[in-house]
Coordinates of C-alpha atoms in Angstrom, one line a residue:
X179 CA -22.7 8.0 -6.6
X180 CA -22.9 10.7 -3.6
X181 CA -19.5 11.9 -2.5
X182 CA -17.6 11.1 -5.6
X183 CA -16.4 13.3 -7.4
X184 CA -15.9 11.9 -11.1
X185 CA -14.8 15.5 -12.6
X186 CA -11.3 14.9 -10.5
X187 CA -8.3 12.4 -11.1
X188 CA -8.6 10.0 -7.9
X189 CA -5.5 7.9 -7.0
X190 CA -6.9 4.8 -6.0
X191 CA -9.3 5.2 -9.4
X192 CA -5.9 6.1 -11.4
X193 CA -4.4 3.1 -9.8
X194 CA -7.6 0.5 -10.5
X195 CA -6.9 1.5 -14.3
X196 CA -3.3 0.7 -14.3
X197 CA -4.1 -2.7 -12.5
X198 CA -6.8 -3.3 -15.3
X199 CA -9.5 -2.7 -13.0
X200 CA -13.2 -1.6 -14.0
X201 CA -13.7 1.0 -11.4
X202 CA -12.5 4.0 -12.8
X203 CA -14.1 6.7 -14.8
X204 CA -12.9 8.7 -17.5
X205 CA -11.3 11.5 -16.2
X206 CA -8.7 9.2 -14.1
X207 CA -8.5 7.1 -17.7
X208 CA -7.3 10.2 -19.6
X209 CA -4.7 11.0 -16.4
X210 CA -3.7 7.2 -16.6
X211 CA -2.7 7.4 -20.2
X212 CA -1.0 10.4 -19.6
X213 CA 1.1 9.2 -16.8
X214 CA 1.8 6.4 -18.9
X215 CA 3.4 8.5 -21.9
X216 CA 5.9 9.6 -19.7
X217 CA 6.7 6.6 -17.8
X218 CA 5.3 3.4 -19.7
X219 CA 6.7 1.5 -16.9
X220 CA 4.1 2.4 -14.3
X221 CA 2.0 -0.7 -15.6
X222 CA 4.8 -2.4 -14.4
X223 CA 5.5 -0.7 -10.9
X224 CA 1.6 -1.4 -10.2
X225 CA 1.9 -5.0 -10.7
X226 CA 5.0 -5.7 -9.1
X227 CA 3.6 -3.6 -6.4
X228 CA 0.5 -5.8 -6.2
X229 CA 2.9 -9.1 -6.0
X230 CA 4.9 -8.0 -3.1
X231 CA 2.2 -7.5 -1.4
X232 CA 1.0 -11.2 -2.1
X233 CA 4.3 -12.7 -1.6
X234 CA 4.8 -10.3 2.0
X235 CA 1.4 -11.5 3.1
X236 CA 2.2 -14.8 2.1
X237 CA 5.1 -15.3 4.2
X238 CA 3.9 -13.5 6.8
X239 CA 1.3 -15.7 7.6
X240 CA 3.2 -19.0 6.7
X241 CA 6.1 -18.7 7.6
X242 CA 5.7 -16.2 10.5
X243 CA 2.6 -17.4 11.8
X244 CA 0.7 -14.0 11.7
X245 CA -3.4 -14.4 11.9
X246 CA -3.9 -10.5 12.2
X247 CA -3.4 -8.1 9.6
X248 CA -4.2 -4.7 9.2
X249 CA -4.2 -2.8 5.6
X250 CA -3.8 0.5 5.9
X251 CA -4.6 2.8 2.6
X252 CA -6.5 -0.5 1.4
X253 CA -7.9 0.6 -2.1
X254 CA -9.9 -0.7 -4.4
X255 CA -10.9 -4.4 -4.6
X256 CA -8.8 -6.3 -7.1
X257 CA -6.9 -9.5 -7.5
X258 CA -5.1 -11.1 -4.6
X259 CA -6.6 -9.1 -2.0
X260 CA -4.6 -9.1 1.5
X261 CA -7.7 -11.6 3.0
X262 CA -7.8 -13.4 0.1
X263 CA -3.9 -14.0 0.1
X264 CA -3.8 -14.3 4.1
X265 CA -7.0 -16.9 4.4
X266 CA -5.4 -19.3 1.4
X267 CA -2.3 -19.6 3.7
X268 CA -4.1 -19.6 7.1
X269 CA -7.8 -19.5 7.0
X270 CA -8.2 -18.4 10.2
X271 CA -6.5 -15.6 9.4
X272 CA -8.5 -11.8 10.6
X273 CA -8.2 -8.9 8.2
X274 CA -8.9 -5.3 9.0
X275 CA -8.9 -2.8 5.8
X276 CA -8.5 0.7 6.3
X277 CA -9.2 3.4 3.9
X278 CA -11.8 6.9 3.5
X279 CA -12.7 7.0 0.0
X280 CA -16.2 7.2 -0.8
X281 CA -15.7 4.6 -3.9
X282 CA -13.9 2.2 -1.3
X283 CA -16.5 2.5 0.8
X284 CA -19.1 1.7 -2.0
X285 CA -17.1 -1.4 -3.1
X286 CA -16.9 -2.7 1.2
X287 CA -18.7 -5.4 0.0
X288 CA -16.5 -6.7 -2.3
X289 CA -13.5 -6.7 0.4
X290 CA -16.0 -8.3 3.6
X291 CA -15.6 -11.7 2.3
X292 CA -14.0 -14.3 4.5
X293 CA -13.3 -18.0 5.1
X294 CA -15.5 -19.0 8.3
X295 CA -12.6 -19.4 10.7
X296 CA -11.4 -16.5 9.8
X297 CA -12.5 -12.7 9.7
X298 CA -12.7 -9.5 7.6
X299 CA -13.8 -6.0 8.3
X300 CA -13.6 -2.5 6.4
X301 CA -13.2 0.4 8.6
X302 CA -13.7 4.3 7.0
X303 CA -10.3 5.9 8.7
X304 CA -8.1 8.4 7.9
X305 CA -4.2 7.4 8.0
X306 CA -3.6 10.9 9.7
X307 CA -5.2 9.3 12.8
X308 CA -3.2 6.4 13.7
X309 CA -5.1 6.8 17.1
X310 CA -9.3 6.2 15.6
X311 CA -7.6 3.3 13.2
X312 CA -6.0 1.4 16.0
X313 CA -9.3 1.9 18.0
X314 CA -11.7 0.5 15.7
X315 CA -9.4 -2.0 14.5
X316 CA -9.4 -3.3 18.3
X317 CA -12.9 -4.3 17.6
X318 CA -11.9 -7.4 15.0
X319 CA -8.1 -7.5 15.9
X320 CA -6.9 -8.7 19.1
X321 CA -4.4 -5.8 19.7
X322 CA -2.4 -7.9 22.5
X323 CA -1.2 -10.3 19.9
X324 CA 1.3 -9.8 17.1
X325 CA -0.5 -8.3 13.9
X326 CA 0.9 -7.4 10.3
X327 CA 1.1 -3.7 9.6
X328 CA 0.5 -3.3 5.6
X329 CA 1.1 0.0 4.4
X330 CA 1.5 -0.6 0.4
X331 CA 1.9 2.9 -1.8
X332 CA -0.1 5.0 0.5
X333 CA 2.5 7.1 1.9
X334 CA 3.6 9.2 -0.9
X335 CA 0.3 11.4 -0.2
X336 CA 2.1 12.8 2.7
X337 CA 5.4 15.3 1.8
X338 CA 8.9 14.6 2.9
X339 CA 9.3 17.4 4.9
X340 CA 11.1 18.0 8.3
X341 CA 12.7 14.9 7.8
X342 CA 9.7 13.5 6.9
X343 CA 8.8 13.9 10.6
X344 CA 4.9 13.3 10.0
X345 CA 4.8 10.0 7.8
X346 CA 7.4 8.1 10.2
X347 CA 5.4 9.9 13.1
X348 CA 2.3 8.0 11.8
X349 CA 3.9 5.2 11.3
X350 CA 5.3 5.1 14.7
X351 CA 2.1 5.8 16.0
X352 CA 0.8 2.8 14.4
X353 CA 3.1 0.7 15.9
X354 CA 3.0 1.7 19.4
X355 CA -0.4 0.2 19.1
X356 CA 0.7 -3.1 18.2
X357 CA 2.3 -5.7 20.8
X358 CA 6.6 -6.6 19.9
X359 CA 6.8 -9.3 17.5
X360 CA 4.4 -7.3 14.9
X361 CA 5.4 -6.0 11.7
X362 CA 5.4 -3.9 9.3
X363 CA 5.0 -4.3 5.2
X364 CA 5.6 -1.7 3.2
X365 CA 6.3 -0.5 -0.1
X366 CA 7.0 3.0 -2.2
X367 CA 7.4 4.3 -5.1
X368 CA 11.4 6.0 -5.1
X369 CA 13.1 8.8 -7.0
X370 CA 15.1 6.0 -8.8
X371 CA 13.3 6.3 -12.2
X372 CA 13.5 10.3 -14.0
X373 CA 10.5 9.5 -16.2
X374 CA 8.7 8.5 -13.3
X375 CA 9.5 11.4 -11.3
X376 CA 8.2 13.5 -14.2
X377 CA 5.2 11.6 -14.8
X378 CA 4.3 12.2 -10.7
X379 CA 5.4 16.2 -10.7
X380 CA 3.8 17.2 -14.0
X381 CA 1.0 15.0 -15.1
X382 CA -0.1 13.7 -11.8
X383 CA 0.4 16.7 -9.9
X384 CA -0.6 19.1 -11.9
X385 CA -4.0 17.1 -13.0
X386 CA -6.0 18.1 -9.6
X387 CA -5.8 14.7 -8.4
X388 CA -4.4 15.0 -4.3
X389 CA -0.3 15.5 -4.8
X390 CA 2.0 12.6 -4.7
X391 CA 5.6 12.7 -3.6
X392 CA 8.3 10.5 -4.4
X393 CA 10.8 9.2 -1.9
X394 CA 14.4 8.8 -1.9
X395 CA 15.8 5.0 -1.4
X396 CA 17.1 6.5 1.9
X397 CA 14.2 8.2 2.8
X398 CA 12.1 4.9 2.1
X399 CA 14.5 3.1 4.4
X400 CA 14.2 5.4 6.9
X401 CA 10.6 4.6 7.4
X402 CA 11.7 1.5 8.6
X403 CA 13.4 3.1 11.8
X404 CA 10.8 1.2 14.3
X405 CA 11.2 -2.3 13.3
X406 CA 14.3 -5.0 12.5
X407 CA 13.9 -5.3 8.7
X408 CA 13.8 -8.9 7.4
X409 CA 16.0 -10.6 4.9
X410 CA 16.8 -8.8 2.2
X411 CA 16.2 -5.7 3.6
X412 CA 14.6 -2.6 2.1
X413 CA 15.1 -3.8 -2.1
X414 CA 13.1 -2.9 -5.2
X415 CA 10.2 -4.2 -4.4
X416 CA 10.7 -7.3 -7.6
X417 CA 13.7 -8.5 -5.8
X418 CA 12.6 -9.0 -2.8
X419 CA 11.9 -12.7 -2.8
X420 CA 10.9 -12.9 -6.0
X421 CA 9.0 -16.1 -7.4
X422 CA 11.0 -16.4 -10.3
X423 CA 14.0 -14.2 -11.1
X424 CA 13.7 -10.7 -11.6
X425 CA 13.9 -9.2 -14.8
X426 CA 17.2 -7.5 -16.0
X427 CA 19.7 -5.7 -13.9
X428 CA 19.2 -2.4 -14.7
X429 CA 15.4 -3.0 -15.1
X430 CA 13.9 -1.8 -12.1
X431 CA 10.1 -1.0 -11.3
X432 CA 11.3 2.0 -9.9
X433 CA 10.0 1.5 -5.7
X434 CA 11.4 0.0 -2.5
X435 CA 9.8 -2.2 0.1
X436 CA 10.7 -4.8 2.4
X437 CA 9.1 -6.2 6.0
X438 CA 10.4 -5.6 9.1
X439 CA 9.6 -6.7 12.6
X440 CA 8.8 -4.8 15.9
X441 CA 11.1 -5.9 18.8

């Protein structure tokens, strides 16, 4: 497929395979399995990850009333995609997907599926220009009312540095688009597991696929410095409000989330 590169580990590839997805080739099988020696709970971390961001949408739109989201870093097409999950509790419900991956863009298709009072549309963006995604978003979005900001294990491709001045800088920018009583979802992966964080610095890393970088808990919350974060807060992402009870105590997935709104 032009622009695809299938001799290089791809993250949202990598990810598809953990989720039990098809589109994925072998190189970014081989780096899966890898990852997966290390840290055998990365299965897990996907998943979990995938179900808070069903349950966030979820409440968002039925408990919050949000109609608009926007899904920045989108992926690949799965399970319980953030349209699918929106339009089952409002299906009116208008969803803008962000993302500038060749393969994503190939599989558009698969994500421009919508009930007919509602809306969906794929725009090819980079997250390093907050500025063209709000733009083109303003052509499915109404900007002046409240929309859900989704930014779901994206943010790790930009490094920590400076205080990690440049990802709250984008998310900031983000934000400043979006009219008070917005919010924002999002989710991490955290330095809270050791096999995790050597699964991401040596086989990940090191594999040619584009660097990831773990956060610390604090840094994570941090990123939430624009918005009043909900009930419970910024938690491992299976306790926050789980549909049945987390796992054991010290069992954790090993990222942070929560959802927080814009005042």
């Amino acid at each position: 497929m032009e622009g695809i590169d299938t001799t290089v580990p791809h993250s949202a590839r990598v990810w598809n395979y953990w989720l039990g997805g098809k589109d994925n080739y072998p190189v970014d099988q081989e780096l899966g399995e890898q990852f997966r020696e290390v840290f055998p709970g990365i299965v897990d971390l996907a998943r979990t990850s995938r179900a808070f961001l069903a349950r966030a949408v979820t409440r968002l739109a039925a408990e919050h009333g949000v109609r608009q989201f926007l899904d920045v870093g989108t992926g690949l097409p799965t399970l319980d995609n953030t349209h699918e999950v929106a339009q089952r509790a409002a299906p009116d419900a208008r969803i803008v997907y962000v993302d500038n991956d060749p393969l994503v863009l190939a599989h558009a298709r698969a994500l421009l599926t919508s009930t007919p009072a509602g809306a969906t549309a794929y725009i090819d963006a980079d997250l390093h220009d907050p500025e063209a995604i709000l733009e083109q978003a303003g052509r499915t979005l109404d900007l002046t009312r409240p929309v859900a900001l989704i930014v779901v294990q994206i943010l790790g491709h930009i490094p920590p540095e400076n205080e990690d001045a440049e990802a709250r800088g984008i998310l900031r920018r983000l934000l400043d688009g979006l009219p008070p009583g917005s919010f924002l979802a999002l989710n991490d992966s955290a330095t809270t597991n050791q096999a995790n964080v050597e699964a991401t610095t040596k086989a990940y890393n090191e594999s040619g696929a584009v660097p990831y970088h773990l956060r610390t808990p604090e840094q994570i919350r941090r990123l939430f410095e624009c918005v009043e974060t909900l009930p419970p807060g910024v938690v491992p992402i299976e306790r926050w409000h789980p549909d049945t009870p987390p796992w054991g105590a010290e069992e954790e997935v090993g990222a942070l989330g929560g959802v927080g709104r814009k005042p």
